[in-house]
Tab-separated table of C-alpha atoms in Angstrom:
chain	number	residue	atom	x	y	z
A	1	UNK	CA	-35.661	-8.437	-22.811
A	2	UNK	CA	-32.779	-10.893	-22.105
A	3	UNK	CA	-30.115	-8.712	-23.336
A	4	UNK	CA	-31.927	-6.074	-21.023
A	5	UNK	CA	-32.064	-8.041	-17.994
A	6	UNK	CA	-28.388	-9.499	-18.408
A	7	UNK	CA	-27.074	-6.022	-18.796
A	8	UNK	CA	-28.875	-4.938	-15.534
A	9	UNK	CA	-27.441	-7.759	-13.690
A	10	UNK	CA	-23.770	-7.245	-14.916
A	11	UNK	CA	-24.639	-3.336	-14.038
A	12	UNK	CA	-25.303	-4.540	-10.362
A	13	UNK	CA	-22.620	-6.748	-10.174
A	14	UNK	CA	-20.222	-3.894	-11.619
A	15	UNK	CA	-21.963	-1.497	-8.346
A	16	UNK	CA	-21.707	-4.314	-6.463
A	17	UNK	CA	-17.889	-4.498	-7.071
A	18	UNK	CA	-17.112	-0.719	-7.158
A	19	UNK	CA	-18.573	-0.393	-3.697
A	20	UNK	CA	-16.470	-3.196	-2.117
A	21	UNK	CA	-13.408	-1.676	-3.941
A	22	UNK	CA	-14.400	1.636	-2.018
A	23	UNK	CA	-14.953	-0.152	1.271
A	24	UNK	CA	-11.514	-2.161	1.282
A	25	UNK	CA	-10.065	1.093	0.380
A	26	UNK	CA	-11.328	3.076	3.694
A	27	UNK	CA	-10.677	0.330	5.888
A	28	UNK	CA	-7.046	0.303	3.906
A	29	UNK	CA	-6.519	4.276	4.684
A	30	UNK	CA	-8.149	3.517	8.698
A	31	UNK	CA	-5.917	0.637	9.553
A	32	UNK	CA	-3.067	2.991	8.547
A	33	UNK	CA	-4.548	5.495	10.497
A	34	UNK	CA	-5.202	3.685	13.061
A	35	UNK	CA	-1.420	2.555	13.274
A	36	UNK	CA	-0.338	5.605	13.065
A	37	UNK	CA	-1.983	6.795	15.758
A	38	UNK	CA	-1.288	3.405	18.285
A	39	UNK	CA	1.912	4.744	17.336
A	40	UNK	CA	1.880	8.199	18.896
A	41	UNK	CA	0.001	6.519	22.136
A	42	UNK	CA	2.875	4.215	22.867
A	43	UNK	CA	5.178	6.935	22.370
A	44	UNK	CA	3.055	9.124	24.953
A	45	UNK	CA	3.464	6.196	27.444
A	46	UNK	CA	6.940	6.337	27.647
A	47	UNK	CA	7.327	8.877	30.480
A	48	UNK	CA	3.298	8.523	31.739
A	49	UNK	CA	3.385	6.495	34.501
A	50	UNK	CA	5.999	7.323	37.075
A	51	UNK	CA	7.370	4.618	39.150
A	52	UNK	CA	10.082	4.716	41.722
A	53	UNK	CA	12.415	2.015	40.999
A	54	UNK	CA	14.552	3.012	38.184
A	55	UNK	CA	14.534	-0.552	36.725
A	56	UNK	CA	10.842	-0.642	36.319
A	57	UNK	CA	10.377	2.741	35.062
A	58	UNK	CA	13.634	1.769	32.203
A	59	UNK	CA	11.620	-1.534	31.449
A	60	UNK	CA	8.284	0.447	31.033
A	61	UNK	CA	9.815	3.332	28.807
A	62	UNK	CA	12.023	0.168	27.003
A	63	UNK	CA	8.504	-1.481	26.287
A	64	UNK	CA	6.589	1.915	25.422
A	65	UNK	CA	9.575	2.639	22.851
A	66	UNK	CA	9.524	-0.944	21.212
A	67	UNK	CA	5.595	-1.040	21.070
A	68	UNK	CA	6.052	2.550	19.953
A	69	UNK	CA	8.805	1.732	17.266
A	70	UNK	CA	6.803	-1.809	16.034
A	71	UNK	CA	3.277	0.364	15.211
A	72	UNK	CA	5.373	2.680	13.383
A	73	UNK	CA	7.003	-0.161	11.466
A	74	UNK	CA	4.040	-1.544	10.422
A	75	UNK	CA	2.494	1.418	9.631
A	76	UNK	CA	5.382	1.702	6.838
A	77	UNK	CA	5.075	-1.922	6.040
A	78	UNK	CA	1.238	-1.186	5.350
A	79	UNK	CA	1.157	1.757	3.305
A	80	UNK	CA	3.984	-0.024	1.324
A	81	UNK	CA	1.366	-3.080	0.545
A	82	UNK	CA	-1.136	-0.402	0.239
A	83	UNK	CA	0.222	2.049	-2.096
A	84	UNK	CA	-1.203	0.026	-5.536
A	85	UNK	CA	-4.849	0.120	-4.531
A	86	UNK	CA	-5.294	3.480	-2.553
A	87	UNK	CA	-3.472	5.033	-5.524
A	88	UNK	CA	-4.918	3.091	-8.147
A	89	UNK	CA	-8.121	4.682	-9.999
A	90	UNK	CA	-11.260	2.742	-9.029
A	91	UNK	CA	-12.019	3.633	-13.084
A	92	UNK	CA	-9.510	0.731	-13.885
A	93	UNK	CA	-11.626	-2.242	-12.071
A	94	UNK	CA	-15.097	-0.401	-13.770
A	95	UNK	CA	-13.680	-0.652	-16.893
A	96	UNK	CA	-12.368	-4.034	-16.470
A	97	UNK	CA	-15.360	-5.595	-14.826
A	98	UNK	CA	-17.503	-3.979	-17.730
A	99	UNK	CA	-15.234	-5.519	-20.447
A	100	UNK	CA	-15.868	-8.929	-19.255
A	101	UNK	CA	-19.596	-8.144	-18.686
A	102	UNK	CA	-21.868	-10.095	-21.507
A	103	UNK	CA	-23.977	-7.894	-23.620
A	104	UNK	CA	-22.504	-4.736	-22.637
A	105	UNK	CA	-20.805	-2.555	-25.599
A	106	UNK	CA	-19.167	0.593	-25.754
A	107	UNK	CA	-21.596	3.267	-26.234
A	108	UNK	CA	-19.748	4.960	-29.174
A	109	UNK	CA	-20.288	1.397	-30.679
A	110	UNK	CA	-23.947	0.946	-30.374
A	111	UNK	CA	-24.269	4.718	-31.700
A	112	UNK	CA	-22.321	3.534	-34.733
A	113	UNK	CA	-24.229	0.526	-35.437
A	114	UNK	CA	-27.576	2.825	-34.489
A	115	UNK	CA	-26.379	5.131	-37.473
A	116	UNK	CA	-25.888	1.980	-39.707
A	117	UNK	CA	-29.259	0.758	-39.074
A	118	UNK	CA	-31.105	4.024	-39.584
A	119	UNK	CA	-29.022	4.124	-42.568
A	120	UNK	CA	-30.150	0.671	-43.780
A	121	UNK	CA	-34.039	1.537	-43.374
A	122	UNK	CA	-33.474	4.011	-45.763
A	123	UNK	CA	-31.995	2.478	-48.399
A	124	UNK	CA	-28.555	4.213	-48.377
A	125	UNK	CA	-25.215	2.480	-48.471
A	126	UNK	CA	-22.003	3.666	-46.872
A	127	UNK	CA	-20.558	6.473	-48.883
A	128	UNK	CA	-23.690	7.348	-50.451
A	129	UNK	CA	-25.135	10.760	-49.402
A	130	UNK	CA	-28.474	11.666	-49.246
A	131	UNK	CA	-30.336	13.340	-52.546
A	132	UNK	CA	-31.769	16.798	-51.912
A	133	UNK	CA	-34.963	17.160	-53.508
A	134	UNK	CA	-34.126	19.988	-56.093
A	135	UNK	CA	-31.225	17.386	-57.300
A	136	UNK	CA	-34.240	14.706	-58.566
């Protein structure tokens, strides 16, 4: 029962984990999105709003282009920071997380040692085989 009930709570804790991973990962992909498209808006801005003095309008369309250019930038900047974990298999952390996890094996392990034991009860060793009944 305590093996059972420490398993279960490293099994949450590995959900648990997972699901952040997930989370951080679409908000990752939607901040780049989002950049991307702050990006475009500036860039639609530079000839929106008309004006009549040909300073103002070169100042607006000189702001529009820099806002334009420094969403753009960071977009770059992101998805450069970003690459690792939006590429990265979320299999990786599972596997890690259940490593570390008390009390959880490797299933082809406990089958093993479940073969070993059935093994045991009846009174065969490794190597031996099992007699057929005409052999006797």
């Amino acid at each position: 029962d305590l093996l059972c009930s420490e398993w279960a709570r490293s099994r949450a804790h590995v959900n648990r984990a997972t699901k952040e991973v997930l989370l951080l990962r679409e908000e990752m992909g939607r901040a780049l999105e989002y950049l991307k498209w702050k990006g475009r808006w500036w860039r639609g801005q530079i000839s929106f709003r008309p004006v009549a003095d040909k300073e103002l309008a070169e100042g607006l369309q000189a702001y529009a282009q820099d806002q334009a250019s420094l969403q753009e930038m960071l977009a770059v900047s992101f998805r450069e920071i970003f690459r690792a974990p939006l590429e990265d298999g979320i299999q990786e952390l599972r596997d890690e997380l259940l490593s570390t996890a008390p009390g959880v094996e490797d299933e082809d392990e406990g089958e093993e040692e479940e073969e070993e034991d059935a093994d045991a009860e009846n009174g065969m060793h490794e190597g031996e085989e099992e007699e057929e009944e005409g052999d006797v």
